PDB file of C-alpha atoms in Angstrom:
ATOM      1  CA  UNK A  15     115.640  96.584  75.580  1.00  0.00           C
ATOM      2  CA  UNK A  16     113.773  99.189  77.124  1.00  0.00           C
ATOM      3  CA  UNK A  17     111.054  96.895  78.484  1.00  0.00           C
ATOM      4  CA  UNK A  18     113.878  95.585  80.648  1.00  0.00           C
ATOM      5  CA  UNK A  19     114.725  99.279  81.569  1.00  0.00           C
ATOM      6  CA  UNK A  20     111.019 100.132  82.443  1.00  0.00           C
ATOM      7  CA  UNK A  21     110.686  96.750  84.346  1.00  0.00           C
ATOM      8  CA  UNK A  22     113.669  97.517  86.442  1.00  0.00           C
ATOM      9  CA  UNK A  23     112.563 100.988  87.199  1.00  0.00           C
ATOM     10  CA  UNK A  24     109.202  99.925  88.764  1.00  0.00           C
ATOM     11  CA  UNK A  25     111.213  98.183  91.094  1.00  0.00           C
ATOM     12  CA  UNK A  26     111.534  99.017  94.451  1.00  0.00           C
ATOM     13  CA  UNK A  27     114.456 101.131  95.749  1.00  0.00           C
ATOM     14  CA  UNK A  28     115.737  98.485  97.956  1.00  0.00           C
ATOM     15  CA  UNK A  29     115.127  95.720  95.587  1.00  0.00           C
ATOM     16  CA  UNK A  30     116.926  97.685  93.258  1.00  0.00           C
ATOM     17  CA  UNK A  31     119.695  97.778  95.806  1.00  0.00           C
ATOM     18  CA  UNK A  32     119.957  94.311  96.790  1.00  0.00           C
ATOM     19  CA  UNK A  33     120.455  93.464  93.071  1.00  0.00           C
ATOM     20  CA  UNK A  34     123.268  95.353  92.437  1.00  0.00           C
ATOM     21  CA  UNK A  35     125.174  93.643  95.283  1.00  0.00           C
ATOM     22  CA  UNK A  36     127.396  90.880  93.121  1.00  0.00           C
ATOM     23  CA  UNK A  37     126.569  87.554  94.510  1.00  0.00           C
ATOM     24  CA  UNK A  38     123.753  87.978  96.760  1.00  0.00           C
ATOM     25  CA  UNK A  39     122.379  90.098  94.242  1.00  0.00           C
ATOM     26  CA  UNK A  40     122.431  88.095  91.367  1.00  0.00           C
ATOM     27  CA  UNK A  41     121.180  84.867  93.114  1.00  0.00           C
ATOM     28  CA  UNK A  42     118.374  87.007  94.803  1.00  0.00           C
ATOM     29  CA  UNK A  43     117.157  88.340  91.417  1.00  0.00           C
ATOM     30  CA  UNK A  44     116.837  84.524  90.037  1.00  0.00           C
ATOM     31  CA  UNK A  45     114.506  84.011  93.116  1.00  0.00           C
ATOM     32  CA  UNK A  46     112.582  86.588  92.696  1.00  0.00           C
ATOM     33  CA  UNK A  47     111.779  86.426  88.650  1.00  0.00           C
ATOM     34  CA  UNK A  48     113.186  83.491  87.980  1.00  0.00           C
ATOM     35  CA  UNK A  49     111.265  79.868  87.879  1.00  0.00           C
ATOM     36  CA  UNK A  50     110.261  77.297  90.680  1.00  0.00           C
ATOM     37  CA  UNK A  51     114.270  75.371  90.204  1.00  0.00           C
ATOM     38  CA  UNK A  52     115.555  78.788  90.919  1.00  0.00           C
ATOM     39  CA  UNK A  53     114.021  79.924  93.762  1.00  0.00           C
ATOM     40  CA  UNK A  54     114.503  76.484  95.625  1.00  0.00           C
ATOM     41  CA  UNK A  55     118.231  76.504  94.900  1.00  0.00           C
ATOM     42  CA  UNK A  56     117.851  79.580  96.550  1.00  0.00           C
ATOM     43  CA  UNK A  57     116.636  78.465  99.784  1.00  0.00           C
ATOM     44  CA  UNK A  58     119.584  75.308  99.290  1.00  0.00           C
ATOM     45  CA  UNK A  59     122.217  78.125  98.820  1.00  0.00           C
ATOM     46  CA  UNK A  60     120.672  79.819 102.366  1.00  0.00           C
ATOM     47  CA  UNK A  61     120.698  76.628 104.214  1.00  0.00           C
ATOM     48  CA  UNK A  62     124.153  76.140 103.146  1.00  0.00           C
ATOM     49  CA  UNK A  63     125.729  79.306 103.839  1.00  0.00           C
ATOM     50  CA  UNK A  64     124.370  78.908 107.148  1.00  0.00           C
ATOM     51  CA  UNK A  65     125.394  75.508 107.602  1.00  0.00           C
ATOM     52  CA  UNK A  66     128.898  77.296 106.282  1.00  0.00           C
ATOM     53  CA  UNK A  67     128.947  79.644 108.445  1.00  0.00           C
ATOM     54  CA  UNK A  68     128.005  77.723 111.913  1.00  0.00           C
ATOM     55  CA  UNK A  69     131.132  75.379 110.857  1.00  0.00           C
ATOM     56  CA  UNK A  70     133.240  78.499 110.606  1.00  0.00           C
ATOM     57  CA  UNK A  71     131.905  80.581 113.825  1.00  0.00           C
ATOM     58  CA  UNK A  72     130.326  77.677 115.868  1.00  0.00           C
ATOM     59  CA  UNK A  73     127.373  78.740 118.477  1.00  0.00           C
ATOM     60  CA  UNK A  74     127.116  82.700 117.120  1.00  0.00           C
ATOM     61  CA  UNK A  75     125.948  81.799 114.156  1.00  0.00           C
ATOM     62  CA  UNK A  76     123.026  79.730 115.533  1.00  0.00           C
ATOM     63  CA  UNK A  77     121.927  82.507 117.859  1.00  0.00           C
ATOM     64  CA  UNK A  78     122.843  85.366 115.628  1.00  0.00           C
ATOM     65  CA  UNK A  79     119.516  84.530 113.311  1.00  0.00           C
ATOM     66  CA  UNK A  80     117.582  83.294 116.593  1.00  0.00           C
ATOM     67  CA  UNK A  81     117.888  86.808 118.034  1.00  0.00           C
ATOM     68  CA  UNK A  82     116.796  88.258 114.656  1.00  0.00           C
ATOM     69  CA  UNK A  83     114.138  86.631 114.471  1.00  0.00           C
ATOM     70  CA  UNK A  84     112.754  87.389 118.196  1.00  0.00           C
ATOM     71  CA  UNK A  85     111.299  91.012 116.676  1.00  0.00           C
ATOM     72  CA  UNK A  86     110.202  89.760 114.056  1.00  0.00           C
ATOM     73  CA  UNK A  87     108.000  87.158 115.499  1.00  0.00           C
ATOM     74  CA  UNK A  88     106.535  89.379 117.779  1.00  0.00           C
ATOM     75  CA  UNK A  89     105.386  91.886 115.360  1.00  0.00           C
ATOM     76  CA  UNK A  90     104.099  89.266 113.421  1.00  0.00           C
ATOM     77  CA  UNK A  91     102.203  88.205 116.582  1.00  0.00           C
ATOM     78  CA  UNK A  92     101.083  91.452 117.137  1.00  0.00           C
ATOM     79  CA  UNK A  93      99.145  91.839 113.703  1.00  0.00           C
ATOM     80  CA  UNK A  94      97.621  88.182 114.171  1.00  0.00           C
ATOM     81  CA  UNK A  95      96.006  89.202 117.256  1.00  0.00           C
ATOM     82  CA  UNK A  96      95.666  92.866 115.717  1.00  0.00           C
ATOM     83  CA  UNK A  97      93.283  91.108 112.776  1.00  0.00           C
TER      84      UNK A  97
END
């Protein structure tokens, strides 16, 4: 029991965080220590809530994670180049 304790308290803040969240939480923790089934039905779950979501709120939800993803691209563009 207190391997589990000592485990969880290595863990990032943030990680620590996201896990308590009840859903996303619980499904994100799989990913991370769980095995290869559980991480892919993690990235099916994604896809789907996203599908879910574009039915429910139409063009936003395509260019919501579009726009996201514009900064993040960049930076990642910038260390590339960086080396």
């Amino acid at each position: 029991m207190s391997t589990k304790r000592e485990a969880a308290a290595r863990r990032p803040l943030l990680l620590r965080l996201l896990f308590a969240v009840p859903v996303i939480g619980w499904m994100l923790k799989e990913a991370v220590g769980g095995s290869e089934t559980a991480k892919t039905l993690f990235v099916i779950n994604c896809v789907l809530i996203w599908i879910l979501a574009i039915v429910f709120f139409g063009y936003p939800a395509i260019i919501l994670p579009a726009l996201v993803l514009v900064p993040t691209v960049f930076v990642l563009l910038i260390l590339i180049t960086k080396g």
